[in-house]
Tab-separated table of N, CA and C in Angstrom:
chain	number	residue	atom	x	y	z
A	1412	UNK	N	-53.962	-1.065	17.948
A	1412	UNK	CA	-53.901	-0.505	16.609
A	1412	UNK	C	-55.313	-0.155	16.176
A	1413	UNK	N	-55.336	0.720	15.406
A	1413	UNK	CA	-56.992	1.287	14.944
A	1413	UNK	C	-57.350	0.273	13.932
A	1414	UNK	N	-58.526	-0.290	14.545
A	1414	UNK	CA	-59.377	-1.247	13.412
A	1414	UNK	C	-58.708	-1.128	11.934
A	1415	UNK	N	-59.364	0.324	11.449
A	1415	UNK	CA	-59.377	0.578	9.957
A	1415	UNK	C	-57.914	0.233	9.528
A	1416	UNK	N	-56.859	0.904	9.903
A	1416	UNK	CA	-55.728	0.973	9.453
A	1416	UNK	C	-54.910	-0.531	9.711
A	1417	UNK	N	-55.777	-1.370	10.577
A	1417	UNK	CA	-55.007	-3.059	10.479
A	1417	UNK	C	-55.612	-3.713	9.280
A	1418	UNK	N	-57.219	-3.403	9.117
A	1418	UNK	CA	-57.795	-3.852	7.853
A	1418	UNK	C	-57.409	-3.486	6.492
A	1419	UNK	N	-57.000	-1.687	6.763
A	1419	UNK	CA	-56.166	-1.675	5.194
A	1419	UNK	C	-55.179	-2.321	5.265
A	1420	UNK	N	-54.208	-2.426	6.226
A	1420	UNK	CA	-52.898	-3.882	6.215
A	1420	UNK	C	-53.507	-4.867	5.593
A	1421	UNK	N	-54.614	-5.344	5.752
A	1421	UNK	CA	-54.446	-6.760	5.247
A	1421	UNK	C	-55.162	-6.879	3.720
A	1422	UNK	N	-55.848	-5.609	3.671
A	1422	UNK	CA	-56.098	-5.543	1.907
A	1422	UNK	C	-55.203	-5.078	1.385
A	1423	UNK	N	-54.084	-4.312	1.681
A	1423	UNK	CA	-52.905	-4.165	0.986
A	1423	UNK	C	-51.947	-5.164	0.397
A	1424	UNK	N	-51.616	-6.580	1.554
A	1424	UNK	CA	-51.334	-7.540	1.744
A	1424	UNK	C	-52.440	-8.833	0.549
A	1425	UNK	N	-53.382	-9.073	0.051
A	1425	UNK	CA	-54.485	-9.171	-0.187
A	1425	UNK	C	-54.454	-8.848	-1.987
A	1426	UNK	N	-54.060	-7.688	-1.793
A	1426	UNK	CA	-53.766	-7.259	-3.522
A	1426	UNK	C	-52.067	-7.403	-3.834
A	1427	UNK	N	-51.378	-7.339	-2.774
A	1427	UNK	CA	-50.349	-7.949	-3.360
A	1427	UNK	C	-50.030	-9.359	-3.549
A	1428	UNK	N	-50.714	-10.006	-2.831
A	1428	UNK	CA	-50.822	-11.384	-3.035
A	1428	UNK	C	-51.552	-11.842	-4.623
A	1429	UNK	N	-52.436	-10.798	-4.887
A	1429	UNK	CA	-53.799	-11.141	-6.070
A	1429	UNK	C	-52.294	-10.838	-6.958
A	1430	UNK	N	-51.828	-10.006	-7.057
A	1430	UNK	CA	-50.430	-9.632	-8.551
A	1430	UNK	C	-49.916	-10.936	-8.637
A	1431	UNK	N	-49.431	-11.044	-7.993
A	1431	UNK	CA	-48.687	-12.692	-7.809
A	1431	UNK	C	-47.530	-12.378	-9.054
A	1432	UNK	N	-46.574	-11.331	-8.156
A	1432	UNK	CA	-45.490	-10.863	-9.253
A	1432	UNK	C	-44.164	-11.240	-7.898
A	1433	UNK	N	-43.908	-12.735	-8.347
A	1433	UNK	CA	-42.285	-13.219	-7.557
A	1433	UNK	C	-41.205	-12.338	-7.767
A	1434	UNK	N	-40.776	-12.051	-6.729
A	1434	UNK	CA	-39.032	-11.728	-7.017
A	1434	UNK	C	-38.363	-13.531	-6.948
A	1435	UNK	N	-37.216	-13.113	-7.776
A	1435	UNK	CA	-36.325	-14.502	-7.768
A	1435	UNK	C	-35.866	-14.729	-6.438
A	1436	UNK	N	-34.903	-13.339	-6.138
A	1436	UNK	CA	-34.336	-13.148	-5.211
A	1436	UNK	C	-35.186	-12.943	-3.242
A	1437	UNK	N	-35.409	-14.073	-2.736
A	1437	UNK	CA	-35.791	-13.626	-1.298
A	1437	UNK	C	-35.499	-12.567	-0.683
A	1438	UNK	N	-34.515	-11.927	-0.616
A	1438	UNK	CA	-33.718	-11.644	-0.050
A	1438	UNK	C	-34.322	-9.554	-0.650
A	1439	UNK	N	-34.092	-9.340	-1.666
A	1439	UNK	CA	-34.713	-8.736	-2.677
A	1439	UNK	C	-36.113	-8.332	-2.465
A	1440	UNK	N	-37.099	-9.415	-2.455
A	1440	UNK	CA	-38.467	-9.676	-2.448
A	1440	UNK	C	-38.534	-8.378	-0.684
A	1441	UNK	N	-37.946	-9.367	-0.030
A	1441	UNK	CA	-38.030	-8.400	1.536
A	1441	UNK	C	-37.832	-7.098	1.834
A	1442	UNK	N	-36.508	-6.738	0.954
A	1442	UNK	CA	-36.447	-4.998	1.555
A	1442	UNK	C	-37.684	-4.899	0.773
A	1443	UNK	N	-38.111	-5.102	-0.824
A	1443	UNK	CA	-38.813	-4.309	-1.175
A	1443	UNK	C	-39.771	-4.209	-0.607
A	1444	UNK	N	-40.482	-5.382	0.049
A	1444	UNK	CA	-41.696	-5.518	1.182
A	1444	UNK	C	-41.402	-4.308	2.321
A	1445	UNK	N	-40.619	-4.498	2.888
A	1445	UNK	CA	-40.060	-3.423	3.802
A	1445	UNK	C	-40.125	-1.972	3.423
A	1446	UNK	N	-39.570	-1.469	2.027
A	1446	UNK	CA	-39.866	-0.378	1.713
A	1446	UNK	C	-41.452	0.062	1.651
A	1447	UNK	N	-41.880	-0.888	0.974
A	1447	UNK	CA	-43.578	-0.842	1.184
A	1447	UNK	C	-44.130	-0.322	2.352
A	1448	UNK	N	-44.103	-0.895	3.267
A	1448	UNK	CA	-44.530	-1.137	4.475
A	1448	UNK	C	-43.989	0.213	5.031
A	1449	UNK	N	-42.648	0.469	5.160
A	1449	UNK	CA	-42.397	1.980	5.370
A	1449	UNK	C	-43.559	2.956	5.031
A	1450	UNK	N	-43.161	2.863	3.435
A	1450	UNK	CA	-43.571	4.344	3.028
A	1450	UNK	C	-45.150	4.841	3.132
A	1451	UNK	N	-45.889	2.918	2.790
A	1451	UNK	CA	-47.364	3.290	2.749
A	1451	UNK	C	-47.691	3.368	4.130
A	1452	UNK	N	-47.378	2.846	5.093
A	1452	UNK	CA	-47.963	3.082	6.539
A	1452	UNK	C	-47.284	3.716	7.478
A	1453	UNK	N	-45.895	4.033	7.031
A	1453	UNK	CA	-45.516	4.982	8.131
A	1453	UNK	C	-44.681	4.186	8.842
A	1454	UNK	N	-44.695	3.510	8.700
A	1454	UNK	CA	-43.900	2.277	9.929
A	1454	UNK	C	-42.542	1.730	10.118
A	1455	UNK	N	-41.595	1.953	10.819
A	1455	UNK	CA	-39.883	1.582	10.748
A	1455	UNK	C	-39.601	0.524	11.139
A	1456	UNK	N	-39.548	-0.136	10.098
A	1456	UNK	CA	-38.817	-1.689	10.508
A	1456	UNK	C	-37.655	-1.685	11.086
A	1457	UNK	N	-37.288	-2.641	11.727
A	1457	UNK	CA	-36.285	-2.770	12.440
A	1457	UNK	C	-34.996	-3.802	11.396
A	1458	UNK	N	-34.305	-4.136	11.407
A	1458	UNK	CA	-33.145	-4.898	10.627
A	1458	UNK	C	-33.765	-6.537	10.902
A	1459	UNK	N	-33.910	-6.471	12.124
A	1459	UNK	CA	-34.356	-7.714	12.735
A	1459	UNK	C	-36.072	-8.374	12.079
A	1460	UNK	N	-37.183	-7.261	11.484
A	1460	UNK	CA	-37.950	-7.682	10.869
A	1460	UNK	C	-37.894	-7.683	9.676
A	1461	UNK	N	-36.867	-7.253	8.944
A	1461	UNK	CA	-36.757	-8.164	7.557
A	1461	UNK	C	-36.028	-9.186	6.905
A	1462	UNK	N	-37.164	-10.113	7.006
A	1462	UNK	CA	-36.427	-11.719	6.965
A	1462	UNK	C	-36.789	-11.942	5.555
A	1463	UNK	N	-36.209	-13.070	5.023
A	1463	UNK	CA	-36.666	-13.896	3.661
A	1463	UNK	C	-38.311	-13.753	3.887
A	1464	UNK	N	-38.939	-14.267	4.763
A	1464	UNK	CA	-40.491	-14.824	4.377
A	1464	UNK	C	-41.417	-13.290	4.480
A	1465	UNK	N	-40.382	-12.272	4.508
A	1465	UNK	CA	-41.252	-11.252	4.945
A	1465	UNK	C	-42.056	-10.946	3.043
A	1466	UNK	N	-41.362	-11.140	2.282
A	1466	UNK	CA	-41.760	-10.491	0.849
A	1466	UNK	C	-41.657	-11.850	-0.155
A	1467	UNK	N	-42.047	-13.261	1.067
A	1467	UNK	CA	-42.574	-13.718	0.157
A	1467	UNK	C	-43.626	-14.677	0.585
A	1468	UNK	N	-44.086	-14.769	1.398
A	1468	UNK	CA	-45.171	-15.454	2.035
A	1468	UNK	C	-46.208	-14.773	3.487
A	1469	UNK	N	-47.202	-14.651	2.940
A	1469	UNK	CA	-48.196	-13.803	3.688
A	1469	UNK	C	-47.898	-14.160	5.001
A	1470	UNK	N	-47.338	-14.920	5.829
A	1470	UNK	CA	-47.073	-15.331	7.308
A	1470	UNK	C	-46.269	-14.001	7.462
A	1471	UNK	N	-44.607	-13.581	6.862
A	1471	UNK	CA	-44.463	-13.064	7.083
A	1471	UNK	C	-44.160	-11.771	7.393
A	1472	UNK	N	-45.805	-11.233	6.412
A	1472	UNK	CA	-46.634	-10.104	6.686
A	1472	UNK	C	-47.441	-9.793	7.526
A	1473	UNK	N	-47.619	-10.779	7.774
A	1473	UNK	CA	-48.983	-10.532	8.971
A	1473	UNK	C	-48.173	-10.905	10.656
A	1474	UNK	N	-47.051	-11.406	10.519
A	1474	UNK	CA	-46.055	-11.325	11.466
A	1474	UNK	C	-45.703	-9.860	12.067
A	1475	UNK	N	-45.261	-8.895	10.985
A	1475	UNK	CA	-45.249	-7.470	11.372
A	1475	UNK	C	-46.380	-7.330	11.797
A	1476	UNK	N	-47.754	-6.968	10.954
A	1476	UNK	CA	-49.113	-6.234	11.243
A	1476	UNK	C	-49.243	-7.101	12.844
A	1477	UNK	N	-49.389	-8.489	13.024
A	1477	UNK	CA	-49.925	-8.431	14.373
A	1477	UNK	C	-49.137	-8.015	15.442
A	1478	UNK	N	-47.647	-7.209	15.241
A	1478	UNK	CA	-46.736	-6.952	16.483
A	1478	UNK	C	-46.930	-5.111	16.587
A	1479	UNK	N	-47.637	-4.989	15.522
A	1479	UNK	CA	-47.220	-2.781	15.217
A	1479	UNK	C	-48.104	-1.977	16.056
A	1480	UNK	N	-49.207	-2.938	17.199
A	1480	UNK	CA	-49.978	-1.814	17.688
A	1480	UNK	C	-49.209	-1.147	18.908
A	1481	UNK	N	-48.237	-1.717	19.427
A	1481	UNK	CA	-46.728	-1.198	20.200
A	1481	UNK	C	-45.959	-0.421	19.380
A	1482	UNK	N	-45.712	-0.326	18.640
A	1482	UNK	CA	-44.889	0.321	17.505
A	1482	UNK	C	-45.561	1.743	16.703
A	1483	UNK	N	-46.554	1.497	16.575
A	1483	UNK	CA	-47.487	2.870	15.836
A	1483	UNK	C	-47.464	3.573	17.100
């Protein structure tokens, strides 16, 4: 994966963490993570990478970013 574009992953990741705006719903929290992740980087999740911890705990954000340099 290109340096720059893993580092904006993780300042993207970084300022959404700084909002610190919960969804109630896990479940909720994830597609919207997922839509994110789509639209700002281009990237197609699979069914199988959106889990509960994806949109609500930085693990499982950085779970995608360290698997996408196969994928981009």
């Amino acid at each position: 994966m290109n340096h720059d574009l893993s580092e904006r992953m993780r300042q993207v990741v970084a300022e959404l963490e700084a909002l610190g705006v919960p969804h109630r719903d896990p479940e909720l929290a994830a597609v919207s993570m997922a839509l994110l992740i789509e639209d700002v980087f281009g990237v197609l999740l699979s069914d199988s990478d959106i889990t509960p911890d994806l949109g609500s705990a930085p693990e499982g954000l950085h779970r995608i970013f360290d698997r996408l340099p196969g994928r981009l």
